[in-house]
Amino acid sequence: MPTSGVQPIDLHALLRFDRKAIAAALNLLEDRRAERQEHALAVLDDLAGLPAAAQVVGITGPPGVGKSSLIARLIARLIARAVQAEHRLGVVAVDPSSKVSGGALLGDRSRMQLPPAATVYARSFAARDRLGGLSREAFLAVFLLRHICDMVLVETVGVGQSETDIANIADSVVLVVQPFSGDLLQFIKAGVMEIPDILAVNKADDAALADKAMAEVRAALATRGHVSSSQASVDTFPLAESGSDEGGWSPPLVAVSALSNLNLDRLEAAIAEHRRHVQADGRLVSRRAAQEIAWAVGELRYELGRAGLAAAGGPDGVAARWMQQPGRSPARKLANLLAAVGSIPLRPPTGPDAPGPGR
């Protein structure tokens, strides 16, 4: 229950898409004071009992591939239709954090140039130290927005060796690549090619380069067993005969250009088609249930790791203990250190880096 001293969140205003109420609720999610965290949990509990009708679309890809520009183009197109249909659009942009200071330059909203009168709410979040690419605050913001929007776009900080958290919150994952970036082999090795529902080859104004890039992507998709190297193609949303994990969906490839608006209508059509696909036969309910478990496992792994490090005295404590461990090899010392730390009761980390809501 909310405690005294905390400004209550007007749930009705939140559901009306009141900007002040949304801002207050998202601020609450990021507030790490204990009484605020408890209030944030109460708001999320209230929302959890209501329909979460929004389609959550994750836009991910390596840094520099043009995700922000592509999202800006999509937003402009979506706004034009949203005004007529009275649709609400949420945007969550995740920015990288400095490993030294922990700070982040939250600049995506300014790059997106959102019309002030549009029914769009955009918020940037720092990635903090999350290797998976999404902080808990960003995850909870998406959870909140999907109860009050018709669509939520999530731009990740980028994908590399492990940034696949977007698959734990998005109903539809769009992986953006660009011709000859050299990223696909790394994606295959890192398992990134397992997560996209749609692939967009951006900067495809040069048809010859785009065709070669599409061939590379088809070959990469074939490694996940969902399609043959010749099966997926532009304008094709359908559906592999076997090997896919969600009712036979085969990820479509779309060659696009945020610069010239090339094929953005096809990308939107692919996103809409995937929405219809996951809504059929209870797939969306199953997908979101599985995502919650995967998210919880990741959070437990992260928090128990932090608690273990805190029990060892933090980096300075590890350095001091390391010198005391018997054994000559690093592997032996680590085994002894893990055994020693494992016998220490874990306590939640405290201080400025302590966890946020729900921790």
XYZ file of C-alpha atoms in Angstrom:
359
model
C 0.000 0.000 0.000
C 1.183 3.552 -0.636
C 2.776 5.189 2.358
C 2.553 8.721 3.669
C 4.726 11.376 2.080
C 4.358 9.913 -1.414
C 2.248 11.762 -3.970
C -0.398 9.239 -5.072
C -0.638 8.276 -8.723
C -4.066 8.959 -10.206
C -4.802 5.665 -11.935
C -7.761 7.115 -13.831
C -5.592 9.957 -15.154
C -2.973 7.405 -16.119
C -5.531 5.422 -18.084
C -6.694 8.654 -19.782
C -3.129 9.096 -21.085
C -2.593 12.178 -18.940
C 1.041 13.160 -19.504
C 1.623 14.423 -15.984
C 0.292 11.192 -14.519
C 2.448 9.111 -16.880
C 5.542 11.148 -16.029
C 4.841 10.834 -12.305
C 4.349 7.082 -12.566
C 7.550 6.571 -14.558
C 9.456 8.792 -12.138
C 8.178 6.589 -9.346
C 9.514 3.493 -11.092
C 12.972 5.050 -11.162
C 12.889 6.255 -7.549
C 14.956 3.936 -5.379
C 13.732 5.092 -1.988
C 11.981 2.265 -0.170
C 8.626 4.001 0.360
C 8.556 5.037 -3.315
C 9.356 1.519 -4.411
C 6.415 0.197 -2.406
C 4.151 2.794 -3.983
C 5.409 1.838 -7.451
C 4.597 -1.794 -6.756
C 1.047 -0.817 -5.766
C 0.560 1.054 -9.052
C 1.888 -1.886 -11.067
C -0.350 -4.289 -9.128
C -3.379 -2.136 -9.967
C -2.447 -2.112 -13.650
C -1.772 -5.852 -13.716
C -5.478 -6.488 -13.219
C -6.376 -4.487 -16.334
C -6.066 -5.406 -20.022
C -2.655 -4.799 -21.600
C -3.820 -4.266 -25.147
C -0.793 -2.566 -26.677
C 1.448 -4.321 -29.151
C 5.001 -3.999 -27.850
C 7.428 -3.706 -30.749
C 11.118 -3.979 -29.947
C 13.500 -2.328 -32.414
C 17.006 -3.633 -31.938
C 20.224 -3.803 -33.890
C 23.863 -2.810 -33.634
C 24.784 0.801 -32.794
C 24.845 3.056 -35.831
C 22.466 0.975 -37.909
C 19.869 3.734 -37.878
C 17.377 2.523 -35.270
C 16.520 6.007 -34.001
C 16.005 7.343 -37.520
C 13.875 4.359 -38.433
C 11.749 4.737 -35.293
C 11.333 8.446 -35.984
C 10.013 7.639 -39.453
C 7.691 4.973 -38.086
C 6.417 7.348 -35.398
C 5.635 10.018 -37.973
C 3.618 7.517 -39.999
C 1.897 6.079 -36.947
C 0.988 9.522 -35.634
C -0.725 10.418 -38.889
C -3.050 7.442 -38.480
C -3.256 7.685 -34.686
C -4.837 11.121 -34.908
C -7.672 9.689 -36.974
C -8.065 6.495 -34.972
C -7.332 8.138 -31.558
C -4.520 5.684 -30.977
C -1.927 6.164 -28.279
C 1.738 5.497 -28.848
C 4.449 4.932 -26.241
C 8.179 5.035 -26.947
C 10.864 3.693 -24.621
C 14.427 4.418 -25.712
C 17.347 2.849 -23.893
C 20.673 4.670 -23.913
C 24.082 3.246 -22.969
C 25.530 4.038 -19.553
C 29.122 4.875 -18.785
C 30.919 2.001 -17.094
C 32.932 4.564 -15.159
C 30.352 7.085 -13.972
C 27.144 5.113 -14.535
C 25.676 8.172 -16.248
C 23.940 8.219 -19.602
C 23.196 10.829 -22.228
C 19.467 10.450 -22.761
C 19.147 12.027 -26.162
C 16.795 9.893 -28.208
C 13.687 11.929 -27.504
C 15.261 15.053 -28.982
C 16.318 13.122 -32.092
C 12.788 11.792 -32.556
C 11.228 15.290 -32.805
C 7.795 14.295 -31.523
C 4.912 16.689 -32.226
C 3.831 18.133 -28.858
C 0.112 17.666 -29.499
C 0.361 14.041 -30.644
C -0.844 11.219 -28.412
C 2.710 9.976 -28.023
C 4.679 9.605 -24.816
C 8.426 9.002 -25.100
C 10.859 8.301 -22.319
C 14.561 7.492 -22.311
C 16.148 5.141 -19.804
C 19.762 4.398 -19.047
C 20.851 0.823 -19.655
C 22.802 0.961 -16.372
C 25.038 -2.079 -16.021
C 22.653 -4.563 -17.606
C 24.428 -6.780 -20.097
C 21.090 -7.829 -21.547
C 20.428 -4.289 -22.748
C 17.329 -3.416 -20.682
C 17.358 -2.098 -17.143
C 14.585 -3.147 -14.788
C 13.194 0.375 -14.902
C 12.864 0.177 -18.673
C 11.178 -3.220 -18.453
C 8.653 -1.920 -15.897
C 8.027 1.215 -17.970
C 7.072 -0.967 -20.922
C 4.827 -3.023 -18.635
C 3.090 0.191 -17.527
C 2.767 1.703 -20.998
C 1.310 -1.407 -22.571
C -1.725 -0.932 -20.307
C -2.413 2.617 -21.512
C -1.214 2.637 -25.142
C -2.200 0.959 -28.400
C 1.419 0.421 -29.392
C 4.707 0.693 -27.519
C 7.976 0.992 -29.446
C 11.129 0.016 -27.585
C 14.532 0.993 -28.934
C 17.370 -0.932 -27.333
C 20.873 0.279 -26.729
C 22.040 -2.195 -29.362
C 22.820 -5.842 -29.748
C 26.158 -7.509 -29.405
C 27.209 -10.575 -27.519
C 24.393 -10.684 -24.994
C 21.859 -7.890 -25.480
C 18.823 -10.043 -26.030
C 16.597 -8.884 -23.158
C 14.248 -7.258 -25.646
C 12.884 -10.736 -26.364
C 11.632 -10.824 -22.760
C 9.267 -7.867 -23.175
C 8.442 -7.346 -26.870
C 5.516 -9.009 -28.602
C 7.286 -8.432 -31.901
C 11.063 -8.038 -32.254
C 12.422 -6.184 -35.278
C 16.139 -6.699 -35.851
C 17.651 -3.890 -37.925
C 20.859 -4.548 -39.847
C 22.652 -2.717 -42.616
C 24.508 -3.913 -45.705
C 27.965 -5.344 -45.122
C 28.257 -4.387 -41.487
C 29.903 -7.705 -40.630
C 27.549 -8.188 -37.703
C 25.636 -11.246 -38.854
C 28.319 -13.799 -38.003
C 28.560 -12.348 -34.493
C 24.770 -12.426 -34.212
C 24.704 -16.097 -35.152
C 27.362 -16.922 -32.567
C 25.644 -14.842 -29.876
C 22.201 -16.284 -30.513
C 20.811 -12.913 -31.627
C 19.380 -14.482 -34.780
C 17.081 -16.512 -32.541
C 15.104 -13.497 -31.333
C 13.816 -11.490 -34.334
C 10.280 -11.890 -35.616
C 11.001 -9.456 -38.456
C 14.279 -8.395 -40.074
C 14.803 -5.000 -41.643
C 17.823 -4.228 -43.811
C 18.182 -0.473 -43.396
C 20.093 1.895 -45.686
C 18.883 -0.153 -48.652
C 18.753 2.738 -51.128
C 21.386 1.001 -53.235
C 19.462 -1.948 -54.676
C 22.546 -4.000 -55.521
C 24.012 -3.703 -52.038
C 20.631 -4.343 -50.489
C 20.173 -7.538 -52.500
C 23.527 -8.869 -51.319
C 22.698 -7.948 -47.736
C 19.337 -9.698 -48.014
C 21.081 -12.840 -49.234
C 23.388 -12.728 -46.208
C 20.438 -12.348 -43.865
C 18.567 -15.232 -45.482
C 21.629 -17.423 -44.992
C 21.867 -16.319 -41.356
C 18.180 -17.068 -40.810
C 18.651 -20.511 -42.250
C 20.995 -21.286 -39.359
C 18.098 -21.086 -36.908
C 16.223 -23.701 -38.903
C 13.099 -21.679 -39.573
C 13.585 -21.001 -43.226
C 15.685 -22.114 -46.102
C 18.173 -19.649 -47.521
C 15.783 -18.882 -50.370
C 12.494 -18.902 -48.495
C 12.258 -15.550 -46.725
C 11.847 -12.579 -48.978
C 10.507 -9.087 -49.207
C 6.724 -9.001 -49.094
C 6.578 -12.464 -47.636
C 5.230 -12.917 -44.170
C 4.374 -16.474 -44.170
C 4.923 -19.134 -42.811
C 7.408 -21.906 -42.726
C 6.108 -25.403 -42.937
C 8.143 -26.581 -40.000
C 10.854 -25.682 -37.552
C 9.406 -22.513 -36.124
C 8.526 -22.095 -32.515
C 5.354 -20.005 -32.626
C 2.821 -21.573 -34.894
C 4.901 -21.566 -38.041
C 5.910 -17.919 -38.258
C 8.787 -17.335 -40.637
C 10.562 -13.990 -40.089
C 10.023 -11.767 -43.124
C 12.851 -9.686 -44.541
C 12.188 -6.104 -45.531
C 14.707 -3.850 -47.262
C 14.043 -0.334 -45.948
C 15.552 3.121 -45.852
C 14.807 5.584 -43.082
C 16.427 8.225 -45.276
C 14.059 7.847 -48.223
C 11.085 6.075 -46.577
C 11.751 3.071 -48.800
C 9.389 0.168 -47.978
C 8.339 1.524 -44.586
C 4.779 0.599 -45.497
C 5.940 -2.995 -45.932
C 7.694 -2.939 -42.580
C 4.509 -1.669 -40.931
C 2.535 -4.390 -42.706
C 4.940 -7.033 -41.412
C 4.568 -5.712 -37.852
C 0.778 -5.725 -38.160
C 0.831 -9.239 -39.608
C 2.930 -10.494 -36.698
C 0.492 -8.922 -34.263
C -2.341 -10.881 -35.850
C -0.208 -14.015 -35.741
C 0.650 -13.835 -32.027
C -2.907 -12.928 -31.086
C -4.210 -16.115 -32.684
C -4.758 -19.243 -30.625
C -3.634 -17.670 -27.365
C -0.033 -17.271 -28.524
C 0.297 -13.773 -27.051
C -0.822 -14.907 -23.607
C 1.616 -17.814 -23.701
C 4.412 -15.614 -25.001
C 3.973 -12.994 -22.302
C 3.783 -15.658 -19.577
C 7.041 -17.210 -20.798
C 8.617 -13.746 -21.010
C 7.802 -13.041 -17.367
C 9.529 -16.219 -16.249
C 12.586 -15.525 -18.416
C 12.732 -11.962 -17.055
C 12.436 -13.212 -13.465
C 15.257 -15.720 -14.003
C 17.457 -12.953 -15.397
C 16.636 -10.629 -12.507
C 17.395 -13.327 -9.928
C 20.686 -14.105 -11.608
C 21.576 -10.416 -11.632
C 20.508 -9.666 -8.056
C 22.038 -12.804 -6.536
C 25.255 -11.986 -8.356
C 25.219 -8.470 -6.946
C 24.414 -9.769 -3.469
C 27.247 -12.283 -3.720
C 29.689 -9.580 -4.739
C 28.463 -7.384 -1.887
C 28.930 -10.311 0.544
C 32.514 -10.615 -0.649
C 33.084 -6.930 0.138
C 32.723 -5.599 -3.395
C 35.671 -5.319 -5.806
C 38.013 -4.213 -2.992
C 36.917 -7.146 -0.858
C 37.488 -9.560 -3.732
C 40.983 -8.132 -4.236
C 41.807 -8.593 -0.548
C 40.357 -12.115 -0.420
C 42.024 -13.114 -3.677
C 45.476 -12.761 -2.190
C 44.470 -15.008 0.708
C 43.140 -17.883 -1.374
C 45.225 -21.078 -1.435
C 46.220 -22.426 -4.807
C 48.544 -21.324 -7.563
C 46.230 -21.137 -10.551
C 43.490 -18.504 -10.966
C 40.993 -21.335 -11.419
C 41.893 -22.872 -8.029
C 41.751 -19.505 -6.298
C 38.370 -18.786 -7.835
C 37.008 -22.169 -6.737
C 38.153 -21.492 -3.171
C 36.788 -17.945 -3.238
C 33.386 -19.119 -4.517
C 33.239 -21.717 -1.741
C 34.139 -19.092 0.874
C 31.624 -16.524 -0.423
C 28.958 -19.201 -0.729
C 29.051 -19.702 3.015
C 28.290 -16.020 3.686
C 24.587 -15.087 4.131
C 23.557 -12.866 1.230
C 22.164 -9.433 1.930
C 20.659 -7.013 -0.588
C 23.150 -4.381 -1.784
C 22.656 -0.953 -0.219
C 23.625 2.583 -1.190
C 23.202 4.522 -4.420
C 23.412 1.403 -6.576
C 20.727 -0.418 -4.633
C 17.916 -1.949 -6.672
C 14.776 -0.142 -7.754
C 11.101 -1.175 -7.557
C 10.417 -4.655 -6.480
C 13.891 -5.366 -5.288
